[in-house]
PDB file of C-alpha atoms in Angstrom:
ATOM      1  CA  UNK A   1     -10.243  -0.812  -2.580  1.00 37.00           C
ATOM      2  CA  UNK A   2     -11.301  -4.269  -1.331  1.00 40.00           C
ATOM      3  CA  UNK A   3     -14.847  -5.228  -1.208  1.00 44.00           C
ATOM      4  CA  UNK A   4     -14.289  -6.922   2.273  1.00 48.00           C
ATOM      5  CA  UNK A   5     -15.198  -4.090   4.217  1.00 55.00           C
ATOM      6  CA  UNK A   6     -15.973  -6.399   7.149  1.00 87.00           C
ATOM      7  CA  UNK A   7     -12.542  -7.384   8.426  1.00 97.00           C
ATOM      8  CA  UNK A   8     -10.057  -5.778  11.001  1.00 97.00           C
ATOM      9  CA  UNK A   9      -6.354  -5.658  10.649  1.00 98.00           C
ATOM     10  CA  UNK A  10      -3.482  -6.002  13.605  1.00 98.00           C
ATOM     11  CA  UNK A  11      -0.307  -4.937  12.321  1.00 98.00           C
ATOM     12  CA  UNK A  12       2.763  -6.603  14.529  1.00 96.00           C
ATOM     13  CA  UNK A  13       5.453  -3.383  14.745  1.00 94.00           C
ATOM     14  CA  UNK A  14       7.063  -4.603  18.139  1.00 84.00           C
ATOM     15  CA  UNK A  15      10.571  -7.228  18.198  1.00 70.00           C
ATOM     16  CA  UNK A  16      13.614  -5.829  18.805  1.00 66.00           C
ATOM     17  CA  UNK A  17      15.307  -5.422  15.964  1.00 70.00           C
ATOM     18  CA  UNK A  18      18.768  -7.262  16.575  1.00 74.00           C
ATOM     19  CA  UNK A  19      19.386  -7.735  12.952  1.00 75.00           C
ATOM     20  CA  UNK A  20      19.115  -3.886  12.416  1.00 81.00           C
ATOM     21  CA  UNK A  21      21.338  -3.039  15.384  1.00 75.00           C
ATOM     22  CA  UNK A  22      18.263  -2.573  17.316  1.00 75.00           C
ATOM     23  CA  UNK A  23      16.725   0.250  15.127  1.00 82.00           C
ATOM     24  CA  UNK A  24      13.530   1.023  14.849  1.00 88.00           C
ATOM     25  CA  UNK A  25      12.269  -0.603  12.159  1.00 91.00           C
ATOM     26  CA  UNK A  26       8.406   0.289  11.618  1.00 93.00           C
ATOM     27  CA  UNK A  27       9.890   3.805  11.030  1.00 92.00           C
ATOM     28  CA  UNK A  28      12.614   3.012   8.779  1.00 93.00           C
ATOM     29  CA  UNK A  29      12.025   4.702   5.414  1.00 92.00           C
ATOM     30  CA  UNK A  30      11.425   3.001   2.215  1.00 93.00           C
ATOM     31  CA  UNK A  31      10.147   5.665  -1.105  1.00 91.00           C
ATOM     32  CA  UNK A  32      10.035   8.138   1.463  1.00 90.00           C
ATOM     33  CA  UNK A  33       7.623   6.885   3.612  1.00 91.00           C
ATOM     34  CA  UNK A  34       7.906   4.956   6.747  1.00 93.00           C
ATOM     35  CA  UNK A  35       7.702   1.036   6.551  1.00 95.00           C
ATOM     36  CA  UNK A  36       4.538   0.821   9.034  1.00 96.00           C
ATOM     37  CA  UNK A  37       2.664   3.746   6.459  1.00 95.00           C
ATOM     38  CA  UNK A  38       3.373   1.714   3.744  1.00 95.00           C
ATOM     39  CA  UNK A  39       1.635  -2.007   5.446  1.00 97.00           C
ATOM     40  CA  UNK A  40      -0.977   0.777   6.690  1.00 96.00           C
ATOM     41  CA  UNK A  41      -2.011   1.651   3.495  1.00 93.00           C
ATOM     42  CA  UNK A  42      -2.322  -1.916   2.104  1.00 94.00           C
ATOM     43  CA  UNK A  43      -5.545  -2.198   4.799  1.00 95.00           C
ATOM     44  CA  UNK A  44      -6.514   0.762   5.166  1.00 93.00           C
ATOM     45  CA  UNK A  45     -10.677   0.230   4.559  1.00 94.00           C
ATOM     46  CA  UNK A  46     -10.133  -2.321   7.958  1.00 96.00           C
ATOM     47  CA  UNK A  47     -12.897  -1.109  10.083  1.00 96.00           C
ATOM     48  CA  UNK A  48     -10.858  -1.276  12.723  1.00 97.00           C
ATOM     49  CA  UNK A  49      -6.594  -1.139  12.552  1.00 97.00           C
ATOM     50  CA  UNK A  50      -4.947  -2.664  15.849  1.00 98.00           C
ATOM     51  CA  UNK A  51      -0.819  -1.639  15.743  1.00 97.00           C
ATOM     52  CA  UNK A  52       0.551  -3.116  18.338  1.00 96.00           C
ATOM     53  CA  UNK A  53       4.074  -2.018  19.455  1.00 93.00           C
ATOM     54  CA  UNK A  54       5.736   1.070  20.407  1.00 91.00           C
ATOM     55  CA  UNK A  55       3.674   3.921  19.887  1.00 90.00           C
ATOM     56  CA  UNK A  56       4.991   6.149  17.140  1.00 91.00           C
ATOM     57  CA  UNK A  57       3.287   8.465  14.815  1.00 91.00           C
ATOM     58  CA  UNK A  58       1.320   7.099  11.752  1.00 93.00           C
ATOM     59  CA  UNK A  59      -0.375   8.393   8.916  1.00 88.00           C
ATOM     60  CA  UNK A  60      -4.259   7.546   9.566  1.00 90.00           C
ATOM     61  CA  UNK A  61      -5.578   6.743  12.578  1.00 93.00           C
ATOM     62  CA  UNK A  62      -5.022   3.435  15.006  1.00 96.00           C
ATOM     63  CA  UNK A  63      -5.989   1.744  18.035  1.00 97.00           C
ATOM     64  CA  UNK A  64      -2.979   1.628  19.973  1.00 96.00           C
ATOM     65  CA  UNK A  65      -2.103  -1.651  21.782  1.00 95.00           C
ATOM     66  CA  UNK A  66       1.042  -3.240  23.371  1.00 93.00           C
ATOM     67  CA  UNK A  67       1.644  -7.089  24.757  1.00 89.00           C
ATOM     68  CA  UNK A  68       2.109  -7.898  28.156  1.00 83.00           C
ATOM     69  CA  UNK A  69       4.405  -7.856  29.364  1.00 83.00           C
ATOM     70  CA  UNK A  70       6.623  -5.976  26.477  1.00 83.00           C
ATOM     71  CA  UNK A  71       8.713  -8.488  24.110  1.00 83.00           C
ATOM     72  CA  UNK A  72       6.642 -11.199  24.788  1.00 88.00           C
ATOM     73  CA  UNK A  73       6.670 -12.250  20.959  1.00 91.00           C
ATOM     74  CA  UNK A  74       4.205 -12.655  18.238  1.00 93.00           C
ATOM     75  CA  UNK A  75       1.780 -14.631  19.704  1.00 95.00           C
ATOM     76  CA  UNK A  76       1.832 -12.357  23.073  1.00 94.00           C
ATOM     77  CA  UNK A  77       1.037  -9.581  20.675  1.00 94.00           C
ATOM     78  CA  UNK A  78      -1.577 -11.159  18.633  1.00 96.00           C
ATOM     79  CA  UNK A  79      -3.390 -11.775  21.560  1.00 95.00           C
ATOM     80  CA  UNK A  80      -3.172  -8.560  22.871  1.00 95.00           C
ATOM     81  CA  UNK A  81      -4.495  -6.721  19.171  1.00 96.00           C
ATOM     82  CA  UNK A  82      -7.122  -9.683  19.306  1.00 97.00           C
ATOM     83  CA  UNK A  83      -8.825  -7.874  21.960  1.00 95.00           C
ATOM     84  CA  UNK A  84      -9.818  -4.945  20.144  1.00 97.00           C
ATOM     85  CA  UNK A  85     -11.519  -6.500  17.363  1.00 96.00           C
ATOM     86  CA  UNK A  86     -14.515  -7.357  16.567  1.00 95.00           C
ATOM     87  CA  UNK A  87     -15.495  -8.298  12.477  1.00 96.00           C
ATOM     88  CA  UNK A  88     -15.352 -12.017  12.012  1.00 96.00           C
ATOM     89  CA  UNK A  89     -12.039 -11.807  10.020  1.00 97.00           C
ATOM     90  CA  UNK A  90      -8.671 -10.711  11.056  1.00 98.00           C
ATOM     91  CA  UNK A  91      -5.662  -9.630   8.407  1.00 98.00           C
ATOM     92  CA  UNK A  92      -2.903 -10.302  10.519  1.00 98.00           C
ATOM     93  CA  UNK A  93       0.385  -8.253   8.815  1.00 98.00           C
ATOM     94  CA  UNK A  94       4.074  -7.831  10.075  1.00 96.00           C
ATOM     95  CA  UNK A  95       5.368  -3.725   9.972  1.00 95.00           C
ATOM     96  CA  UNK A  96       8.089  -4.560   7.527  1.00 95.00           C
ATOM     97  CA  UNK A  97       6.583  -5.326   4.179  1.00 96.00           C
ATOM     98  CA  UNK A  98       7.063  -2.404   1.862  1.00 95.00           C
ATOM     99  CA  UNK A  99       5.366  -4.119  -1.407  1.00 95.00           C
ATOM    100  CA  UNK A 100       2.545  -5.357   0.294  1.00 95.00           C
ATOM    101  CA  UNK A 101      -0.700  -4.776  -2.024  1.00 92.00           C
ATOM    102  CA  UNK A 102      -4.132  -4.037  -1.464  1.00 93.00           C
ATOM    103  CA  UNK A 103      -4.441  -6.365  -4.325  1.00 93.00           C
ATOM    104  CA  UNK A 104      -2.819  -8.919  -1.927  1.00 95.00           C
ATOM    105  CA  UNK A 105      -5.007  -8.308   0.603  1.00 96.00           C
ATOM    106  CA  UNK A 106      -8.086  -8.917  -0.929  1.00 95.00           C
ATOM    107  CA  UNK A 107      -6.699 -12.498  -2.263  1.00 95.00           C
ATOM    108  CA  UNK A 108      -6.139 -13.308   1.357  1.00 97.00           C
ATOM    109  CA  UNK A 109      -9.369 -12.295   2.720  1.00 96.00           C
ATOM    110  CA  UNK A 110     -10.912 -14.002  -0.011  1.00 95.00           C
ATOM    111  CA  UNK A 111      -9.295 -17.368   0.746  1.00 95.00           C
ATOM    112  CA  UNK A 112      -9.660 -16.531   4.458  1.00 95.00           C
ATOM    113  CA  UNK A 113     -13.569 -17.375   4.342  1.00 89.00           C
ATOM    114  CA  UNK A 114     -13.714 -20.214   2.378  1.00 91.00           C
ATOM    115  CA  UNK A 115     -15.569 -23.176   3.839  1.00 91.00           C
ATOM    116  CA  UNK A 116     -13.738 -25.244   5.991  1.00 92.00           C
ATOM    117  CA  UNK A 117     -10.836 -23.082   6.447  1.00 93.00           C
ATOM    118  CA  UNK A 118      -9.628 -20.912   9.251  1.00 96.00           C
ATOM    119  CA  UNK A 119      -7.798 -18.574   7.420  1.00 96.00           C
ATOM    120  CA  UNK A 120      -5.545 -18.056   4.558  1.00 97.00           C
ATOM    121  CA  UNK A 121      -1.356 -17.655   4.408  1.00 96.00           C
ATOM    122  CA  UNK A 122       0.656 -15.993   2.085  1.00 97.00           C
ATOM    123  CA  UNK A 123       3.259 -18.515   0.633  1.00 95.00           C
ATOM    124  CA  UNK A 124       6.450 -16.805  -1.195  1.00 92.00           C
ATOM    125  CA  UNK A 125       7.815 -17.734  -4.234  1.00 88.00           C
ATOM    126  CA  UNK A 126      10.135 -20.201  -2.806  1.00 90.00           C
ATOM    127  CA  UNK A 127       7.111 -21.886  -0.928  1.00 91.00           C
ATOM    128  CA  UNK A 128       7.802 -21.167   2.366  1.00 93.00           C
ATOM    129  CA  UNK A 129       4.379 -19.981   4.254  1.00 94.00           C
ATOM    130  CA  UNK A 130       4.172 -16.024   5.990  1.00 95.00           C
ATOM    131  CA  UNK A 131       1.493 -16.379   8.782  1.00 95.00           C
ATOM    132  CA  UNK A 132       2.484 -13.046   9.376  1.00 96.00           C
ATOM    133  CA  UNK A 133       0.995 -12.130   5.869  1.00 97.00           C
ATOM    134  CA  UNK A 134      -2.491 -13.755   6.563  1.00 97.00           C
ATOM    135  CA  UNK A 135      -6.260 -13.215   7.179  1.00 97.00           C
ATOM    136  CA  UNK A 136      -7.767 -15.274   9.721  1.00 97.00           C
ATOM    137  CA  UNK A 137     -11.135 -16.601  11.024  1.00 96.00           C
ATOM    138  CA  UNK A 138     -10.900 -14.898  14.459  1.00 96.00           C
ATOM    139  CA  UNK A 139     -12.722 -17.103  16.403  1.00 96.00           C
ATOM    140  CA  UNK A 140      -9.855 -19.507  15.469  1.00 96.00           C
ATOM    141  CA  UNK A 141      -7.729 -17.430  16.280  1.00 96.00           C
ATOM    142  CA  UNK A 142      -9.360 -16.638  19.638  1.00 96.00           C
ATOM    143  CA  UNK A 143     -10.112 -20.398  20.331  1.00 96.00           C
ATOM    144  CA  UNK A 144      -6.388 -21.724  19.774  1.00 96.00           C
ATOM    145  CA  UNK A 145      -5.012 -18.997  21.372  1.00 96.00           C
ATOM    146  CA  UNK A 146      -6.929 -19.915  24.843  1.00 96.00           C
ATOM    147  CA  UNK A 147      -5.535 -23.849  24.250  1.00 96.00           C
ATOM    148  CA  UNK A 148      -2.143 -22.640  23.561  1.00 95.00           C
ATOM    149  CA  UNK A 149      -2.228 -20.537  27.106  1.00 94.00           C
ATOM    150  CA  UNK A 150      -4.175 -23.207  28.932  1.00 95.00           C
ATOM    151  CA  UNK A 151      -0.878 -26.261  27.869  1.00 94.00           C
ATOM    152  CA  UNK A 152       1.807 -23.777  28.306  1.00 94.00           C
ATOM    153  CA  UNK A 153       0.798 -21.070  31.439  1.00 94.00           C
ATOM    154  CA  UNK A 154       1.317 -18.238  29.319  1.00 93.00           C
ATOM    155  CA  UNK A 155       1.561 -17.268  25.510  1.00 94.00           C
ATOM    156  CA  UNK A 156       5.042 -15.274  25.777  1.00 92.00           C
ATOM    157  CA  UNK A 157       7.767 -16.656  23.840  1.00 90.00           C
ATOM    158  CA  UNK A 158       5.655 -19.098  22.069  1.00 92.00           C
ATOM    159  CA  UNK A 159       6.850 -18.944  18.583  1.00 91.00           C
ATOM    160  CA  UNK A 160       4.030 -18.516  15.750  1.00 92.00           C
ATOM    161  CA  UNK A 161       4.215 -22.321  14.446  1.00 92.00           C
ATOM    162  CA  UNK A 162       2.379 -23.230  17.809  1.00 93.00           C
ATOM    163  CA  UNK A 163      -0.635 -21.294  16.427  1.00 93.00           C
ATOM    164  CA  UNK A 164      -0.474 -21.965  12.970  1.00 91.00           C
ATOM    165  CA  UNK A 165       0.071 -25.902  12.563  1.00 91.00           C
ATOM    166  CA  UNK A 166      -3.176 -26.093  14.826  1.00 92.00           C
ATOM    167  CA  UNK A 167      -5.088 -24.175  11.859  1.00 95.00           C
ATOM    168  CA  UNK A 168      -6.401 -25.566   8.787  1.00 95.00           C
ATOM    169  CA  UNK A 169      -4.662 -22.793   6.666  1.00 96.00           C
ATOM    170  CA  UNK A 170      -5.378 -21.954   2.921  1.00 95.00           C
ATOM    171  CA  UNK A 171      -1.881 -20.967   0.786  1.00 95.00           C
ATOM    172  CA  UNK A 172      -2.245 -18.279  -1.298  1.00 96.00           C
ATOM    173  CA  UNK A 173       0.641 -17.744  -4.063  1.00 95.00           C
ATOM    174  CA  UNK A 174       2.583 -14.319  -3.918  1.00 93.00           C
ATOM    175  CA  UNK A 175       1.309 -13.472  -7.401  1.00 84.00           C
ATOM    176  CA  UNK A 176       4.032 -10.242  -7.447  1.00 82.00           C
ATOM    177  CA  UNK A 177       6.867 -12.312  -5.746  1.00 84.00           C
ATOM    178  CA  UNK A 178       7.088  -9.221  -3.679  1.00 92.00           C
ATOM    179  CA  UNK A 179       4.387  -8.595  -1.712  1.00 94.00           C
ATOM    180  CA  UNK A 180       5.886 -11.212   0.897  1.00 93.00           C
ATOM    181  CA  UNK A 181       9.233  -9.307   1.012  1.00 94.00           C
ATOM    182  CA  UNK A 182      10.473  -7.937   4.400  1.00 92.00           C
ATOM    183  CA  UNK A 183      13.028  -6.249   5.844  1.00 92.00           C
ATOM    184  CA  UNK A 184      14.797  -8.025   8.278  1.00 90.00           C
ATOM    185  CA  UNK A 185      18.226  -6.526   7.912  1.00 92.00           C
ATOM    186  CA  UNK A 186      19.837  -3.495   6.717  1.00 93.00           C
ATOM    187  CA  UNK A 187      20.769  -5.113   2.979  1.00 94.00           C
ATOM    188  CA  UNK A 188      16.810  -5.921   2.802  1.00 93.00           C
ATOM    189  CA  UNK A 189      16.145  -2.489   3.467  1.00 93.00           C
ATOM    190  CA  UNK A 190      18.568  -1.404   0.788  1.00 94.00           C
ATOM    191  CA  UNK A 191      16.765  -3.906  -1.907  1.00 94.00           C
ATOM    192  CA  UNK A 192      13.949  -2.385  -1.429  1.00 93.00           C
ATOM    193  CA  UNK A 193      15.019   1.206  -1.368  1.00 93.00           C
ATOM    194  CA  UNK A 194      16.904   0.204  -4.678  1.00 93.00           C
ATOM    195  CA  UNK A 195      13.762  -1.255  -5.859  1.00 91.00           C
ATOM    196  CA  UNK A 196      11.671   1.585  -5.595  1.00 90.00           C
ATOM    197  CA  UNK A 197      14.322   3.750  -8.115  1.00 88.00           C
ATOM    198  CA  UNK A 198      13.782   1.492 -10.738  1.00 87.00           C
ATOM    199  CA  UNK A 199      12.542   2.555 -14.122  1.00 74.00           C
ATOM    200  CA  UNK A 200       9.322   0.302 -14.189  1.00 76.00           C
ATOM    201  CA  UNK A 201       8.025   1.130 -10.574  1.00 81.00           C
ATOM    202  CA  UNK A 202       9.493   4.602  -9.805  1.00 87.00           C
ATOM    203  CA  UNK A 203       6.942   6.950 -11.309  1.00 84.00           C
ATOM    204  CA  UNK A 204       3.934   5.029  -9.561  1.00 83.00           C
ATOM    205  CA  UNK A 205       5.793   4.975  -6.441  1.00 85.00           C
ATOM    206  CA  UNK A 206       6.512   8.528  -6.379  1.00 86.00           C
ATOM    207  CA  UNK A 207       3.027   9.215  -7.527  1.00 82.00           C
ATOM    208  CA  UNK A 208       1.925   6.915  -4.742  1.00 83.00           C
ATOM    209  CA  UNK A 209       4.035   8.852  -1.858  1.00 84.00           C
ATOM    210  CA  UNK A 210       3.009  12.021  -2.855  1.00 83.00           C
ATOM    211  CA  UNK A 211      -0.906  10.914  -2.380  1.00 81.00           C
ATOM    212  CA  UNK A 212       0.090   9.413   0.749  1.00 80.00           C
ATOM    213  CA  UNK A 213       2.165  13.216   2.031  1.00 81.00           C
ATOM    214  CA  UNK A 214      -0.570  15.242   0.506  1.00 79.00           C
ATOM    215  CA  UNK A 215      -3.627  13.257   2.646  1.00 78.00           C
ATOM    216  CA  UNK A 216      -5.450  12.643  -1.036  1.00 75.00           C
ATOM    217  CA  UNK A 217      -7.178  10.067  -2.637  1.00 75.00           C
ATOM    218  CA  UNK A 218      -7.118  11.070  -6.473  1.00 70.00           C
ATOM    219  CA  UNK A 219      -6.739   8.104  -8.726  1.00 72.00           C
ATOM    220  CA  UNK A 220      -4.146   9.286 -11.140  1.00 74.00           C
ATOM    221  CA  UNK A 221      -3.214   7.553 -14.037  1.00 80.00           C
ATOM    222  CA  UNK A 222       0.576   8.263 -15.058  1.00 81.00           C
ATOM    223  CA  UNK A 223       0.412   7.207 -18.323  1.00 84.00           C
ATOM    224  CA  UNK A 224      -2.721   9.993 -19.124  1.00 87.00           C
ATOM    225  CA  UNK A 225      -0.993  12.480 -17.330  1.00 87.00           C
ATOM    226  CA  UNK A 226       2.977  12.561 -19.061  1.00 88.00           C
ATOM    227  CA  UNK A 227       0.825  11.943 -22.118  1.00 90.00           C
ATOM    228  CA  UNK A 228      -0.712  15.389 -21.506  1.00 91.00           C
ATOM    229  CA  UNK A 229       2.318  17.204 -20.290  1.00 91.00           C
ATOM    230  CA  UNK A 230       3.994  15.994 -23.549  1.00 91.00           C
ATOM    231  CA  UNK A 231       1.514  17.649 -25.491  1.00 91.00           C
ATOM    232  CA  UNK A 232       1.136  20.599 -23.492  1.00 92.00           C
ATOM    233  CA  UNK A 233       5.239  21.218 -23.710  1.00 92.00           C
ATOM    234  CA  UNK A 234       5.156  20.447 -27.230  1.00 90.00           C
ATOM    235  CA  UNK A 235       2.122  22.458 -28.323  1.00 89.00           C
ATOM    236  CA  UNK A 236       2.312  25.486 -26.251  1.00 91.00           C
ATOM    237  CA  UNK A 237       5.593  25.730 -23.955  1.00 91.00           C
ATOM    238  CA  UNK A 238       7.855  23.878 -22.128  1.00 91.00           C
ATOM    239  CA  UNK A 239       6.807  25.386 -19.058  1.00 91.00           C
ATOM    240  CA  UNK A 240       3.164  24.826 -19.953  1.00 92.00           C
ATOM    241  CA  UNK A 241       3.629  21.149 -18.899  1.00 91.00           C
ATOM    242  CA  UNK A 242       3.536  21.281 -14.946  1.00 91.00           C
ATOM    243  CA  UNK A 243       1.240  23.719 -15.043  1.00 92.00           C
ATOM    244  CA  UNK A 244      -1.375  22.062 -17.164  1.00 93.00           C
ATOM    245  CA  UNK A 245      -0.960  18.940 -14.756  1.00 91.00           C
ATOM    246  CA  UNK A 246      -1.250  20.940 -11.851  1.00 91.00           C
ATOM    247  CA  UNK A 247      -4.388  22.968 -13.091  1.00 92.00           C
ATOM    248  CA  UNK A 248      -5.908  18.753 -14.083  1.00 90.00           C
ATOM    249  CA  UNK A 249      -5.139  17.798 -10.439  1.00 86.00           C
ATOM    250  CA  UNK A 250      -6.613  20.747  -9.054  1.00 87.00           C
ATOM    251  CA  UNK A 251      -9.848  20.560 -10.755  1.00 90.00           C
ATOM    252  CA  UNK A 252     -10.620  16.953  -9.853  1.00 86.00           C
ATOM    253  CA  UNK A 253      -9.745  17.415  -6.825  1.00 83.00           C
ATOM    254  CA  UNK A 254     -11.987  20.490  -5.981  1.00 86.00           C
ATOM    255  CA  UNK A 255     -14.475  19.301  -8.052  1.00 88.00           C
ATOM    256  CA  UNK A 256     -14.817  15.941  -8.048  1.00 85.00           C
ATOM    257  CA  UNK A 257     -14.274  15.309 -11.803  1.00 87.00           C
ATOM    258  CA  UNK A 258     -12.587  12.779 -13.520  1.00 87.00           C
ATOM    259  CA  UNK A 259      -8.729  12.761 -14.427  1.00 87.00           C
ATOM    260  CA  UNK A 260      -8.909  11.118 -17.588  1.00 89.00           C
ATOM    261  CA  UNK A 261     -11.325  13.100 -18.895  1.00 91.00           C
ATOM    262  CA  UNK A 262     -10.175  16.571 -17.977  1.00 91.00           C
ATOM    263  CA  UNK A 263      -6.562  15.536 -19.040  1.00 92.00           C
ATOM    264  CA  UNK A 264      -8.311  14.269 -22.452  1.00 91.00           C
ATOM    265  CA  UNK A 265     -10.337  18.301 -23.002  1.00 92.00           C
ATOM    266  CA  UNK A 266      -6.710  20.141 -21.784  1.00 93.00           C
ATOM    267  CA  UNK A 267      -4.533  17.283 -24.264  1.00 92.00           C
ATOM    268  CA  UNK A 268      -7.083  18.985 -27.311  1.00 92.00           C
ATOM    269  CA  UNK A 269      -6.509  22.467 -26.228  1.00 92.00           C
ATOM    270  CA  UNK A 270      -3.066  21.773 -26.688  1.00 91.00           C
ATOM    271  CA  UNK A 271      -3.546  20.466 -29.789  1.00 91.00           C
ATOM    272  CA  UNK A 272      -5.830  23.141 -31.075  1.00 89.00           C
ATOM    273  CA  UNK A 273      -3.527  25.677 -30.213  1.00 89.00           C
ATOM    274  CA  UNK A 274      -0.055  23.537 -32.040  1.00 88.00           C
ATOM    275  CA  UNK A 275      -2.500  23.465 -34.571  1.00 88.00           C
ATOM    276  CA  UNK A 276      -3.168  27.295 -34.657  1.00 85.00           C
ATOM    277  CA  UNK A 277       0.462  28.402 -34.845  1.00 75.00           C
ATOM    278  CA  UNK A 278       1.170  25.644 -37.458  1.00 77.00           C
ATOM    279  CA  UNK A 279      -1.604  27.445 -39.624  1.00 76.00           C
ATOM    280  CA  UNK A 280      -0.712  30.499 -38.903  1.00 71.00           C
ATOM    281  CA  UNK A 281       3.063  30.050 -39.713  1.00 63.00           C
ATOM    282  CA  UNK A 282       2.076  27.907 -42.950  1.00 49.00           C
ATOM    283  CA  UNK A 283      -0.029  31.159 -44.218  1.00 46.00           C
ATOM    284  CA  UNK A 284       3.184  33.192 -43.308  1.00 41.00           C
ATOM    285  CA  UNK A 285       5.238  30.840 -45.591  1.00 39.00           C
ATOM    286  CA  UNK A 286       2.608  30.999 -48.912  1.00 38.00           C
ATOM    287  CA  UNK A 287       2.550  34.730 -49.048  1.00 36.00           C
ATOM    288  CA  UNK A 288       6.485  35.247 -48.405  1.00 38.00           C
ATOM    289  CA  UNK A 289       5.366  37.357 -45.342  1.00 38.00           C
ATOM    290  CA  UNK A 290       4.268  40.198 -47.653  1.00 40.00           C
ATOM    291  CA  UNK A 291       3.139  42.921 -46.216  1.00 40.00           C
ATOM    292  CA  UNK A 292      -0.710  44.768 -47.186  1.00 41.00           C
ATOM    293  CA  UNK A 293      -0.455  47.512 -49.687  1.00 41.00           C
ATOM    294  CA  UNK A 294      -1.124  50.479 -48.181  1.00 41.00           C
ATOM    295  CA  UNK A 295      -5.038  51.998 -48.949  1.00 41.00           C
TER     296      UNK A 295
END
């Protein structure tokens, strides 16, 4: 979790769409989990999370806000989240990113409050700058978007290069090359449901979405965990493997207790009883099986 505890977030989940035949993209699904729960998680120790958009149903709680008047475009809507914040720094985040990072996050706020600076921008790996990736001073914020409405009569369909060439901007690499991906059409969305399946990220993923369905906040690591269920399949059953997982999860979840250890205590019981039958069969084998003389 990020250590910048005193920031608010405003997630943009409003536009129309017109590159996904007008579909609702916020709830689109990516790993099983809708693309605005996936951006929500990425923030989610924001004291305070502004969506503004539609109002649809999300997986933690929200303040609900909507531009006005409806489809008046990103600045329109920035304004309108703007108003129900208060910490001195803003994360300002598009619905559509489905590797955005809490890792990310905290390298934006970071850069955000450097002296000097009114905020920080993601920049992608071919250099080109996401303000809709960003953390931001919001006083700037607040300050440029009064100018912008004061030289134009009104903030709708201002596009977001008015606000952001005013601001003296810090660019922060995409260290994953991903965490700037979104899904703007229906072959995006495919990438990054094909992304998801892939060998290196589709256990943590699926560990991730499960957390996310089951309302928990267990730190598992994978690695521990198949490590045990290998031993417990190997040393006692097949079966024995899900179980022993399960019965890990369970307990450091009721109690509190830590994962790694508990799977380390089960992983010797398995080995202590592999060890047991190995004995047991090796005695077998010295004595031929022979059978006690009768008293």
């Amino acid at each position: 979790m990020s250590d910048h505890t005193d920031y608010d977030a405003i997630v943009l989940a409003g536009g129309a769409a017109r590159r996904l035949g007008g579909a609702d993209k916020p709830a689109l699904s990516v790993g099983g989990r809708p693309l605005l729960d996936r951006v929500l998680a990425a923030c989610a120790d924001a004291a305070i999370t502004v969506v503004v958009g539609p109002r649809r149903p999300v997986a933690r709680p929200v303040v609900r806000a909507l531009e006005d008047p409806p489809g008046g475009g990103p600045l329109a809507a920035l304004d309108a989240g703007l108003r129900h914040i208060t910490a001195p720094t803003v994360l300002v985040l598009s619905a559509d990113l489905p590797f955005l990072n809490p890792a990310t996050v905290r390298s934006l706020l970071a850069a955000a409050t450097r002296p000097q600076r009114d905020g920080a921008l993601l920049q992608d790996a071919e250099g080109r700058d996401q303000p809709l990736v960003a953390a931001y001073r919001a006083e700037s914020l607040r300050r440029e978007l009064a100018l912008l409405r004061s030289e134009h009569g009104t903030l709708t369909g201002l596009p977001l290069r008015a606000l952001s060439s005013e601001l003296v901007l810090e660019r922060v690499p995409d260290a994953t090359s991903m965490a700037s991906f979104d899904c703007d059409t229906w072959e995006d969305i495919s990438a990054a449901r094909a992304r998801i399946r892939e060998h290196g990220n589709v256990l943590d993923e699926w560990i991730t979405a499960v957390k996310a369905e089951l309302g928990i906040e267990l730190d598992v690591d994978t690695a521990v965990l198949l490590d045990l269920a290998r031993d417990a399949a190997h040393g006692v059953a097949r079966p024995a493997a899900p179980l022993t997982t399960f019965l890990v999860g369970y307990t450091a979840g009721r109690q509190g207790r830590d994962v790694t250890e508990l799977s380390r205590r089960a992983a010797e019981l398995a080995n202590r009883w592999a060890a047991e039958d190995a004995d047991t069969g090796g005695a077998g084998g010295a004595t031929g099986g022979e059978a006690k003389p009768a008293e």
